Coordinates of C-alpha atoms in Angstrom, one line a residue:
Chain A
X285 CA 40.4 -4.2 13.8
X286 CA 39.2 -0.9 12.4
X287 CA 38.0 -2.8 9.2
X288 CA 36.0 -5.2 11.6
X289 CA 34.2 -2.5 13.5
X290 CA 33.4 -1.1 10.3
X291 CA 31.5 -4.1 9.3
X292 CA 28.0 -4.0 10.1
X293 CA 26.5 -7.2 12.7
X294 CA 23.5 -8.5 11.6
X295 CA 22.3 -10.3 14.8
X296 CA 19.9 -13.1 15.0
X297 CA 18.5 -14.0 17.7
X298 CA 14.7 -16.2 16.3
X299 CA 13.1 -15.7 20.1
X300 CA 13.5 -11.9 19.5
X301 CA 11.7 -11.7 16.4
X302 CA 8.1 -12.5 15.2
X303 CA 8.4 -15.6 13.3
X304 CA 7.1 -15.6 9.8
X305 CA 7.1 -11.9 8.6
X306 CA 9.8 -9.8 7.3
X307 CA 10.7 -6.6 5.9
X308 CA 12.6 -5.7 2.4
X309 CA 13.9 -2.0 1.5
X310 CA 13.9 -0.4 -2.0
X311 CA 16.2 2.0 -1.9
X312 CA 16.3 4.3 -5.2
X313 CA 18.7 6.9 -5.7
X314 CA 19.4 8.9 -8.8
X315 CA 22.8 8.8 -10.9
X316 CA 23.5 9.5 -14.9
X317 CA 20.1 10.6 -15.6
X318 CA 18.8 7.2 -14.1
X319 CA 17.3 5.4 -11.2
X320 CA 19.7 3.1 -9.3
X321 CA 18.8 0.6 -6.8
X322 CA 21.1 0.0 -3.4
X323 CA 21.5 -3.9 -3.8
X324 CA 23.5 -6.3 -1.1
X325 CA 25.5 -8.5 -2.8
X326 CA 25.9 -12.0 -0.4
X327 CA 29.6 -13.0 0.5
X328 CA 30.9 -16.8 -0.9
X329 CA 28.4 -16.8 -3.7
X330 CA 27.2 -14.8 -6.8
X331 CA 23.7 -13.3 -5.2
X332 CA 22.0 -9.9 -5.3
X333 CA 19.2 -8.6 -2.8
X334 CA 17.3 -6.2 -1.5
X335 CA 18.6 -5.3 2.1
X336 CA 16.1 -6.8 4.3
X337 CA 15.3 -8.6 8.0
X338 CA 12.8 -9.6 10.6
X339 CA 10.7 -7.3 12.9
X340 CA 11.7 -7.7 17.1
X341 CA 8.7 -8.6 18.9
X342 CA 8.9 -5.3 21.0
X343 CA 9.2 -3.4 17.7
X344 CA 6.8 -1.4 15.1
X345 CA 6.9 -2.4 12.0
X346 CA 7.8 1.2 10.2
X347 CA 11.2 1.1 13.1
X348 CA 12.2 -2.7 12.0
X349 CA 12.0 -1.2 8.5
X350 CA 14.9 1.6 9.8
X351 CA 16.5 -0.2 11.9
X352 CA 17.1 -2.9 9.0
X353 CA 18.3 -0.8 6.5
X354 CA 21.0 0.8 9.2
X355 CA 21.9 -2.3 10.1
X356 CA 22.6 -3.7 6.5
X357 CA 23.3 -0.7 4.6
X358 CA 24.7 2.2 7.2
X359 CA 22.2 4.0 5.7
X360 CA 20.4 6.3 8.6
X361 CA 17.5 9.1 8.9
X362 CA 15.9 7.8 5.4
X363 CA 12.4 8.6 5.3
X364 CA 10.6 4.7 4.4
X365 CA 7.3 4.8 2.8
X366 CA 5.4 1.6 3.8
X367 CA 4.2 0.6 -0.2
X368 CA 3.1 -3.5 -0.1
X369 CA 3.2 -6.8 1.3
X370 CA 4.0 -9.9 -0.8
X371 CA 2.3 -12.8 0.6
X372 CA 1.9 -15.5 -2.1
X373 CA 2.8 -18.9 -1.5
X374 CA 5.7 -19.4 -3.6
X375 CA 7.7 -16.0 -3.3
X376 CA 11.0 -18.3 -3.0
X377 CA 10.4 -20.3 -5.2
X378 CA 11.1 -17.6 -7.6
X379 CA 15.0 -17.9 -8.8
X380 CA 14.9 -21.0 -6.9
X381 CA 18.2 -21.5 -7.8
X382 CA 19.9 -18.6 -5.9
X383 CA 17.6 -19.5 -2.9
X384 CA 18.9 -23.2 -2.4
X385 CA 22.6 -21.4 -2.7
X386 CA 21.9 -19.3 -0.1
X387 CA 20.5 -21.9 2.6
X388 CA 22.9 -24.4 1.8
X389 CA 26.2 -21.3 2.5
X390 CA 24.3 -20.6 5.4
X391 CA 23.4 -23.9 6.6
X392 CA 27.7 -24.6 5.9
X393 CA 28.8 -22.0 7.4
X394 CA 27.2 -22.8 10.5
X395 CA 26.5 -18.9 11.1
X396 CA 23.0 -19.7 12.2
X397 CA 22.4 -23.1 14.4
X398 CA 20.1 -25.2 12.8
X399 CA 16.9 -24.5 14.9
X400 CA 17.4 -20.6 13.7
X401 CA 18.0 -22.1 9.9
X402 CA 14.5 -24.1 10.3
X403 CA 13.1 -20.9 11.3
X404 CA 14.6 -19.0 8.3
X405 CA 13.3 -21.4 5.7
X406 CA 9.8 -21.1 6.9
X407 CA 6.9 -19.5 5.2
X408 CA 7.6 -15.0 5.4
X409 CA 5.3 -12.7 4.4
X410 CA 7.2 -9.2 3.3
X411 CA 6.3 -6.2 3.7
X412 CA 8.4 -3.6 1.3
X413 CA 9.1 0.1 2.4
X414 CA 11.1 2.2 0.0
X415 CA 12.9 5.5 -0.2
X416 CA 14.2 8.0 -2.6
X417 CA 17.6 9.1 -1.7
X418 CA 20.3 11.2 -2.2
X419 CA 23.1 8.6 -3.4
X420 CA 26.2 11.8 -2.8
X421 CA 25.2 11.8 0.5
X422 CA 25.3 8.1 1.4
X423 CA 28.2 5.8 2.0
X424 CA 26.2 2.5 1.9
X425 CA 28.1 -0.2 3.7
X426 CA 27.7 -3.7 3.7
X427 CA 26.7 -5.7 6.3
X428 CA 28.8 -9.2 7.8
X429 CA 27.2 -10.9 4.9
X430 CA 27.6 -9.3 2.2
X431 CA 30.6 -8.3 0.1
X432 CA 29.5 -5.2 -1.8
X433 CA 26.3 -2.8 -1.2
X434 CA 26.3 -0.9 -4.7
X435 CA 24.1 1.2 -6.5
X436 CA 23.0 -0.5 -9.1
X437 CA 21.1 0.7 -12.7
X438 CA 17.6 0.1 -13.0
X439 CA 18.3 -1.3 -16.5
X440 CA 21.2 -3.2 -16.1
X441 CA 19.8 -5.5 -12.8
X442 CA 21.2 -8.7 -11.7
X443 CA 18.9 -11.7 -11.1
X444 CA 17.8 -11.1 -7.3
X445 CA 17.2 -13.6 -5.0
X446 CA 13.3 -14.4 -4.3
X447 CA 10.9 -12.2 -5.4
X448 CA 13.1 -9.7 -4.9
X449 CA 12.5 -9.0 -8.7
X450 CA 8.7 -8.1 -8.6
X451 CA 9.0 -6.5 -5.5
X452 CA 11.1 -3.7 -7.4
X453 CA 8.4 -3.6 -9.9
X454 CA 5.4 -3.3 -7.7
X455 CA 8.0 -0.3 -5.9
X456 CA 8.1 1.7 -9.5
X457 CA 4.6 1.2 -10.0
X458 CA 3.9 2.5 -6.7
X459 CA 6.4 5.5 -7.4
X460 CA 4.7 6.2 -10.4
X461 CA 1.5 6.8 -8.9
X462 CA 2.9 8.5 -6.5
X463 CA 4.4 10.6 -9.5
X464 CA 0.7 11.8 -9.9
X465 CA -0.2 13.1 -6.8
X466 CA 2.5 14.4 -4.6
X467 CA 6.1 16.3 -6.0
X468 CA 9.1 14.4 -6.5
X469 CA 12.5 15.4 -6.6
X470 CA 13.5 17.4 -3.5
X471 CA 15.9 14.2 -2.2
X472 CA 17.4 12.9 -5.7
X473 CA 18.6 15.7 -7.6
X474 CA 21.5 18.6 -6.5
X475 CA 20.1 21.7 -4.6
X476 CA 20.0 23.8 -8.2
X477 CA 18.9 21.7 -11.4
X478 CA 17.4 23.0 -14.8
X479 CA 13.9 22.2 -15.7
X480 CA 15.5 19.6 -18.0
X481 CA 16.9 17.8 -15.4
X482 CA 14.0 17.9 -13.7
X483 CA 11.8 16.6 -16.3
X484 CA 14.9 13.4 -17.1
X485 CA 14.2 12.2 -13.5
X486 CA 10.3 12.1 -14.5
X487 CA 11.1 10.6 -17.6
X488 CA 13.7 8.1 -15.4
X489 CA 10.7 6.6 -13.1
X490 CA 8.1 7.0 -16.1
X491 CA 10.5 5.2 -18.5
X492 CA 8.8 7.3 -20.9
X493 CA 9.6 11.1 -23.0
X494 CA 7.6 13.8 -21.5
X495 CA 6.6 17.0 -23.8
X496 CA 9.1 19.2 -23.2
X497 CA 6.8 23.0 -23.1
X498 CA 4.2 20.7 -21.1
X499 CA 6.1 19.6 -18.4
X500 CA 7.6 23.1 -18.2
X501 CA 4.3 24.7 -17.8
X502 CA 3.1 22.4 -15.2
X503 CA 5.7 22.4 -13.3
X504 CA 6.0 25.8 -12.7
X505 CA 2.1 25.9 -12.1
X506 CA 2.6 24.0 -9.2
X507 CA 5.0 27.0 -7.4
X508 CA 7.5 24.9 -5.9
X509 CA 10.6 25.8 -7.9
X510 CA 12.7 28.8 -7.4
X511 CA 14.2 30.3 -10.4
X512 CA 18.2 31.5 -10.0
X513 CA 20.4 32.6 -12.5
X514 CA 21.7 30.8 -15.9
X515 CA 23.7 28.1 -15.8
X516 CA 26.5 29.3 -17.6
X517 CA 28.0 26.4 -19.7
X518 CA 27.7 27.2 -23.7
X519 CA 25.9 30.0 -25.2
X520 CA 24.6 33.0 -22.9
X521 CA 21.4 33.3 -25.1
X522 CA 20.8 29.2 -25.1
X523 CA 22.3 29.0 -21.1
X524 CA 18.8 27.6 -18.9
X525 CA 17.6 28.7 -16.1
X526 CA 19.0 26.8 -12.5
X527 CA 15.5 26.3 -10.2
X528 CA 15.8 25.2 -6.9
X529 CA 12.9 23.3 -4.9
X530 CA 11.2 26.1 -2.4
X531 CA 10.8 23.4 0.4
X532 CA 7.8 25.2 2.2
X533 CA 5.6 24.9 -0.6
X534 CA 7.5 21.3 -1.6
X535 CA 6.1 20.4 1.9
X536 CA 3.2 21.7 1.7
X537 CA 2.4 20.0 -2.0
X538 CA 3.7 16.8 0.2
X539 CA 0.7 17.1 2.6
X540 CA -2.0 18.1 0.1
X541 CA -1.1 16.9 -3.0
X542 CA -0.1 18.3 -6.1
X543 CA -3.5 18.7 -7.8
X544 CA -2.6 17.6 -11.1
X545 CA -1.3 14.6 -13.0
X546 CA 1.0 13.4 -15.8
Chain B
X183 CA -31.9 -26.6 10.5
X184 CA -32.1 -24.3 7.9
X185 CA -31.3 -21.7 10.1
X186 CA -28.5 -23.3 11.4
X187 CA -27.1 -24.1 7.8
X188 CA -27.1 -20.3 7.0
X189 CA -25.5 -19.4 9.6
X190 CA -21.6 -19.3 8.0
X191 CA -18.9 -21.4 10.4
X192 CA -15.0 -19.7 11.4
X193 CA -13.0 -22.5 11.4
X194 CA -9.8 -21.9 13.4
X195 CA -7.3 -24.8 13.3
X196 CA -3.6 -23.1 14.2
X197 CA -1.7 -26.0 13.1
X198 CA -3.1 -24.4 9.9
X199 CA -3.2 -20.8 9.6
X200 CA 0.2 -18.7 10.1
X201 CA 0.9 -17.4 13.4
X202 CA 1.0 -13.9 13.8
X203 CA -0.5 -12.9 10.6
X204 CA -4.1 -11.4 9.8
X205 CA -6.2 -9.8 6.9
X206 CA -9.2 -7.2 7.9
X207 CA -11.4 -6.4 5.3
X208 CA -12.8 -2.2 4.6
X209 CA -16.1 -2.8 2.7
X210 CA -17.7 0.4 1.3
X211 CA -21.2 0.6 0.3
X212 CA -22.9 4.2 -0.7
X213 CA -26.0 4.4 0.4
X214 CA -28.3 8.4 1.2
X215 CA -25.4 9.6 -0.5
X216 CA -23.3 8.7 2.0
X217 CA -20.5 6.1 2.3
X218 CA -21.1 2.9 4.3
X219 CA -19.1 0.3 5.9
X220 CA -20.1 -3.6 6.4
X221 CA -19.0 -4.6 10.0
X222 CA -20.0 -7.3 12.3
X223 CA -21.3 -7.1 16.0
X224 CA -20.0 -9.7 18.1
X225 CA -22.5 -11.9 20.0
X226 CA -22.5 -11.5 23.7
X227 CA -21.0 -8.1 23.7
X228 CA -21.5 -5.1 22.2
X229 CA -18.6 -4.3 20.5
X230 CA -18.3 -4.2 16.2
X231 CA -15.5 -4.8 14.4
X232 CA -14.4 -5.4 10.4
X233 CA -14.6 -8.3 9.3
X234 CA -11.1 -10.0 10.1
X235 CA -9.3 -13.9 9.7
X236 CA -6.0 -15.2 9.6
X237 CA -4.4 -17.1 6.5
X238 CA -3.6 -20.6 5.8
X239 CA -0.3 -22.1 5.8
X240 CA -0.8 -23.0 2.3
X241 CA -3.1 -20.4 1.2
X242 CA -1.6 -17.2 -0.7
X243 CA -2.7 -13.7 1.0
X244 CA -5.1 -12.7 -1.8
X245 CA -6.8 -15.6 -1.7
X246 CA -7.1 -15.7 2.3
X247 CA -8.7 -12.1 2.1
X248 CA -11.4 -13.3 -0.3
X249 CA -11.6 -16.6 1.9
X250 CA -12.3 -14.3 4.4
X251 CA -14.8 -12.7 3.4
X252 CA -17.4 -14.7 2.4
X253 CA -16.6 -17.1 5.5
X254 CA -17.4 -13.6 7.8
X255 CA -20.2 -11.9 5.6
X256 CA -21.0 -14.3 2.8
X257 CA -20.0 -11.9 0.0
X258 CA -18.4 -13.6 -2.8
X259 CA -16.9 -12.3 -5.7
X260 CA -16.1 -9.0 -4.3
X261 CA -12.3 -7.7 -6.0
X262 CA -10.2 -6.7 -3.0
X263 CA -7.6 -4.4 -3.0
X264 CA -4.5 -4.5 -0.4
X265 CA -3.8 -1.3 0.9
X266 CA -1.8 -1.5 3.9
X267 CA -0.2 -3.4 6.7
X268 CA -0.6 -2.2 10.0
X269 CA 2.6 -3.6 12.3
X270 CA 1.9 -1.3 15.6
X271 CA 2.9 -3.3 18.9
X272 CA 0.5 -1.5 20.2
X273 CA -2.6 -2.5 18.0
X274 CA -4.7 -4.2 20.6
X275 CA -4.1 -1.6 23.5
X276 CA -6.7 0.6 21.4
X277 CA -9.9 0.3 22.7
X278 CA -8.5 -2.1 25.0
X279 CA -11.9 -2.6 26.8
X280 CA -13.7 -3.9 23.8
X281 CA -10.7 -6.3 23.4
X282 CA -10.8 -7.4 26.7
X283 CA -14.6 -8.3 26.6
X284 CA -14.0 -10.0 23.5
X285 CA -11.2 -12.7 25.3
X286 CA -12.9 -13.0 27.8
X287 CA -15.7 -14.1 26.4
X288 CA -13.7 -16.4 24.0
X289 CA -12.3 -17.9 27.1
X290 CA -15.2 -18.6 29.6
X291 CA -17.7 -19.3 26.2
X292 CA -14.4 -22.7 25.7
X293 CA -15.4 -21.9 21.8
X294 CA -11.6 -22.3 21.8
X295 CA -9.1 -24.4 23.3
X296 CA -6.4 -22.9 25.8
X297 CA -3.8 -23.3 23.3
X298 CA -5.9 -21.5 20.3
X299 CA -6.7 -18.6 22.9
X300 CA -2.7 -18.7 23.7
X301 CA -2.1 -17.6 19.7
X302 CA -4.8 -15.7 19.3
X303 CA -3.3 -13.1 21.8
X304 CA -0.3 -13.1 20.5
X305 CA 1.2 -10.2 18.2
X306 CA -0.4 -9.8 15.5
X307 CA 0.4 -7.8 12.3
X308 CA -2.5 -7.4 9.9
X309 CA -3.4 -6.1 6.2
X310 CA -6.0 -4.6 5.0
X311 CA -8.0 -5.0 2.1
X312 CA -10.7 -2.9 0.6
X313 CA -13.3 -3.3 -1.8
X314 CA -16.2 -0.7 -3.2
X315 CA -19.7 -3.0 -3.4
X316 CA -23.0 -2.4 -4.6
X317 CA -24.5 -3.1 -1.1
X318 CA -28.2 -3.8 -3.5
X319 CA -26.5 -6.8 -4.5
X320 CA -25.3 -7.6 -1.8
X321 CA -26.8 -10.0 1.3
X322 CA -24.4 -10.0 4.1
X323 CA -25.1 -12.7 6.7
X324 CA -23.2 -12.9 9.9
X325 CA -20.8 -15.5 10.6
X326 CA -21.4 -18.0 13.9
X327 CA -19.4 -15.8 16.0
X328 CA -21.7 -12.5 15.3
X329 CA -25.2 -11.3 15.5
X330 CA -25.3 -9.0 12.6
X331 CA -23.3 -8.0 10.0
X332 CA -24.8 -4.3 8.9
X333 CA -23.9 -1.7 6.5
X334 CA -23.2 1.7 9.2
X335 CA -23.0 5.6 8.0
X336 CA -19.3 6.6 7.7
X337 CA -20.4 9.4 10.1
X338 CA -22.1 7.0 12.8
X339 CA -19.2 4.6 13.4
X340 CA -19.6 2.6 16.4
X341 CA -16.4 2.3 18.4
X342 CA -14.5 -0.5 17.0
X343 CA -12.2 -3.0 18.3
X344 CA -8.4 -2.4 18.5
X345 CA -7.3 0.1 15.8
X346 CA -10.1 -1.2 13.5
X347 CA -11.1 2.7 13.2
X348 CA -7.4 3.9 11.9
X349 CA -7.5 0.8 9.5
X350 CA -10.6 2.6 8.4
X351 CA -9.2 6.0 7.8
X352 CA -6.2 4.6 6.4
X353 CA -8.5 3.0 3.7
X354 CA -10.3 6.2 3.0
X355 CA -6.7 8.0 2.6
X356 CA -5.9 5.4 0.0
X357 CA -9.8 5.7 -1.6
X358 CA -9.4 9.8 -2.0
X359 CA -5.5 8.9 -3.7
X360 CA -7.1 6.5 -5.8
X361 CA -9.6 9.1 -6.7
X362 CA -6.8 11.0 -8.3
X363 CA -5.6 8.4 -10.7
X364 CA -8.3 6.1 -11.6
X365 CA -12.0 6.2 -12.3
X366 CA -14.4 5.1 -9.4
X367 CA -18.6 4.9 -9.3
X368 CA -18.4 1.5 -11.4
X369 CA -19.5 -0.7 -8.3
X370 CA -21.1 1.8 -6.2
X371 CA -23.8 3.6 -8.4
X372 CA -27.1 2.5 -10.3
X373 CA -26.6 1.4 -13.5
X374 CA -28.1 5.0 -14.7
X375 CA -26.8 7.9 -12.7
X376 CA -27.4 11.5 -13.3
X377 CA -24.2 14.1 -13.2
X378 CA -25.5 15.0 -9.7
X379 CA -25.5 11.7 -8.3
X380 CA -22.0 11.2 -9.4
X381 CA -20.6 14.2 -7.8
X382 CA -22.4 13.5 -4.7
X383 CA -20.6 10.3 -4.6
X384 CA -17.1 12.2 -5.2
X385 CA -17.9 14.5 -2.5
X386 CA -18.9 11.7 -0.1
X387 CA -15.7 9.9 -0.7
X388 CA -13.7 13.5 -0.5
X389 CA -15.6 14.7 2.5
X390 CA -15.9 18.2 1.0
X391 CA -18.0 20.1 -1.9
X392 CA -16.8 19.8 -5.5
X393 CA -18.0 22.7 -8.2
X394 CA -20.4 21.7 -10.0
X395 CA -19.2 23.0 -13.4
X396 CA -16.0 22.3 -13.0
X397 CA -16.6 18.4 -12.1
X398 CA -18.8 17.9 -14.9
X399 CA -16.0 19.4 -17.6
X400 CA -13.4 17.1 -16.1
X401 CA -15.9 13.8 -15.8
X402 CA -17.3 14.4 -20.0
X403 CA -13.4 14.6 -20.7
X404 CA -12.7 11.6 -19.1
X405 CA -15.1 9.9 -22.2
X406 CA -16.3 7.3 -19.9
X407 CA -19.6 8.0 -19.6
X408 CA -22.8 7.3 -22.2
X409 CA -25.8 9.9 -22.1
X410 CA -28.9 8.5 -22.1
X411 CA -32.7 10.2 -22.3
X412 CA -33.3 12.8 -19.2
X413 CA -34.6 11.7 -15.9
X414 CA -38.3 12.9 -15.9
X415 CA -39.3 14.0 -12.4
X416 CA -39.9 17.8 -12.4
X417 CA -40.4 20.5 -15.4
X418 CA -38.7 18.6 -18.5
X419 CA -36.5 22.0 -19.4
X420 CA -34.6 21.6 -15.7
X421 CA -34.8 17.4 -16.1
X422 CA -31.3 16.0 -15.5
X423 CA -29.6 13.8 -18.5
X424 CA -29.0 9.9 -17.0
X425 CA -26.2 8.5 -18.0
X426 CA -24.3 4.9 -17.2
X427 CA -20.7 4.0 -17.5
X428 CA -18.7 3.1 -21.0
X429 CA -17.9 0.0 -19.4
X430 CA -14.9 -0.8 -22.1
X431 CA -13.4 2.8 -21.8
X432 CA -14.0 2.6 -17.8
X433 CA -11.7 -0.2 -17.4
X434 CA -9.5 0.8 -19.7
X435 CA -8.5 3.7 -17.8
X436 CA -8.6 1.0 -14.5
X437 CA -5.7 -0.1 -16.6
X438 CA -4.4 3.6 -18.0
X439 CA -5.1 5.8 -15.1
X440 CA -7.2 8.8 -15.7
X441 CA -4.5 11.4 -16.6
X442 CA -5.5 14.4 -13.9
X443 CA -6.5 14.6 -10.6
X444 CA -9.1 16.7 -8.6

């Protein structure tokens, strides 16, 4: 009984929902110097994908997009940045394969009735929001359809259902930009971190090696860190500095941007 | 007849468009130094809006946007770039006079059927598109529900309907970012530009005054522009240098990204 309430309902009810257009979470958190994605993984058959569902009809968009990634994740007070919608014609035709699985468990399992599974198999436009997390503080759970909700390596991902694939990409690109003109960090690393830690979660979402003095110096141009003492692990005269992020100025920086780019 | 012919036709079949799901398109022109936007006036009423249209069951969201705009304005060949989707349930309370006038005068003028004016007041989500155009190339017409289709000052905006002005700002915001990351005048200027002119562009798009100095150090190390013979209107010693765009270096940073921001 306990177990069960700790499962997560996904309801579905098609009257309550606008028909057609749905909502997909990329969900990045930060783990062994690299970016990890929070992937559902579907119950009775071998399918990853992002956690997403439909918008009610009484219901902003940007609240579907929380209420959604409560519902399938437990993940709550995450701050979702709207980034694009994917309307092509064939988004599932994409890993066609996994799609036809999944219809034919659900149509089988008789979760949905079958006027709800013509509904699901129309035409959706998505609209993707993603977050940057801090994975220690979350204990994603999976939802009644799923099995697992894992953090899972950006270089080691499973096929995904859909276009779940390119909607991860078009998320990095957009973080990458992003990158550029507002500071990152404050949410994926500890509370004190070295400047080399610092510039390995650049390097992470760049997925390229930054000059070390370069990255240093413009970094602490842009006044957001606080410097503490050494971190004490090896050598005194080799130990680095710990910095924290000084979150008025952080905010700030968010609001104005950062003035600068990589 | 001829008239009549260029007058461009809005075809609205709901059997064939999804339900629930639009594009609106932010078309800047720069114009007096100043940006512009290309909306239509509805006939009948006075009320402008962007130009707006739904997407085909069959028809991927890029190409519906472009669809769209030449069916509305009769630009062609304009590149449009998504930029947001606005999923409010209260999008149509904004301005809600202007809305009013405009169903009501879809209703009594029986352009469309009972059942096409049933979906068309439905919820709608839409997503904007923007494009930067040389407006000198440009001959907007107006489409057979408008009686003009006119570039307008950014700071004369009529009221618009719904939250057709917040769809505007929102593509500003994303215009300034953009600023920030990639190169921007391509479309918008003369094919010969002095250093002034292109500042005076920056500054419209920024909404605030740029250095002069400075913005001319960080535009020559960008490499993108070629200097041509100076622009003979006053004493020759004071005469501006024209210059015009390295079109192969200008889209390759389109591709690279500029590498610093203002």
């Amino acid at each position: 009984m306990t177990e069960k309430k700790s499962l997560l309902q996904w309801e579905l009810s098609i009257a309550d929902h606008l028909p057609g257009n749905s909502i997909d979470c990329v969900i990045f958190g930060y783990k062994n110097q690299e970016l990890q994605l929070l992937l559902l993984h579907w119950k009775h058959h071998d399918t990853w994908s992002l956690p997403g569902g439909f918008i009610g009809i009484n219901e902003d968009m940007d609240e579907a997009a929380n209420r959604i990634l409560l519902e399938r994740t437990g993940l709550d007070s995450v701050f979702l940045n709207q980034f694009y919608t994917f309307g092509g014609t064939k988004r599932s035709k994409m890993n066609e394969a996994a799609y036809t699985k999944r219809m034919e468990f659900l149509t089988k399992s008789k979760i949905y009735s079958s006027k709800t599974m013509e509904w699901l198999t129309k035409r959706f436009i998505t609209t993707g929001y993603f977050a940057l997390v801090d994975h220690e503080k979350t204990t994603p759970k999976p939802d009644f359809l799923s099995d697992k909700c894992d953090w899972i390596a950006l270089h080691s991902l499973p096929e995904l259902l859909m276009d779940h694939g390119e909607i991860i990409q078009k998320a990095l690109e957009h973080l990458r930009v992003r990158l550029n003109y507002l500071p990152i960090g404050f949410s994926l690393l500890p509370k004190k971190f070295t400047m080399q830690d610092l510039q390995k979660l650049y390097e992470a979402i760049l997925q390229r090696p930054l000059e070390r003095s370069n990255f240093q110096r413009k970094m602490l141009k842009l006044d957001i860190l606080t410097r503490h003492e050494k971190q004490m692990t090896g050598a005194a005269n080799k130990a680095p500095f710990l910095y924290s992020f000084n979150k008025e100025r952080y905010e700030l920086l968010l609001r104005k941007g950062i003035g600068f780019s990589f």
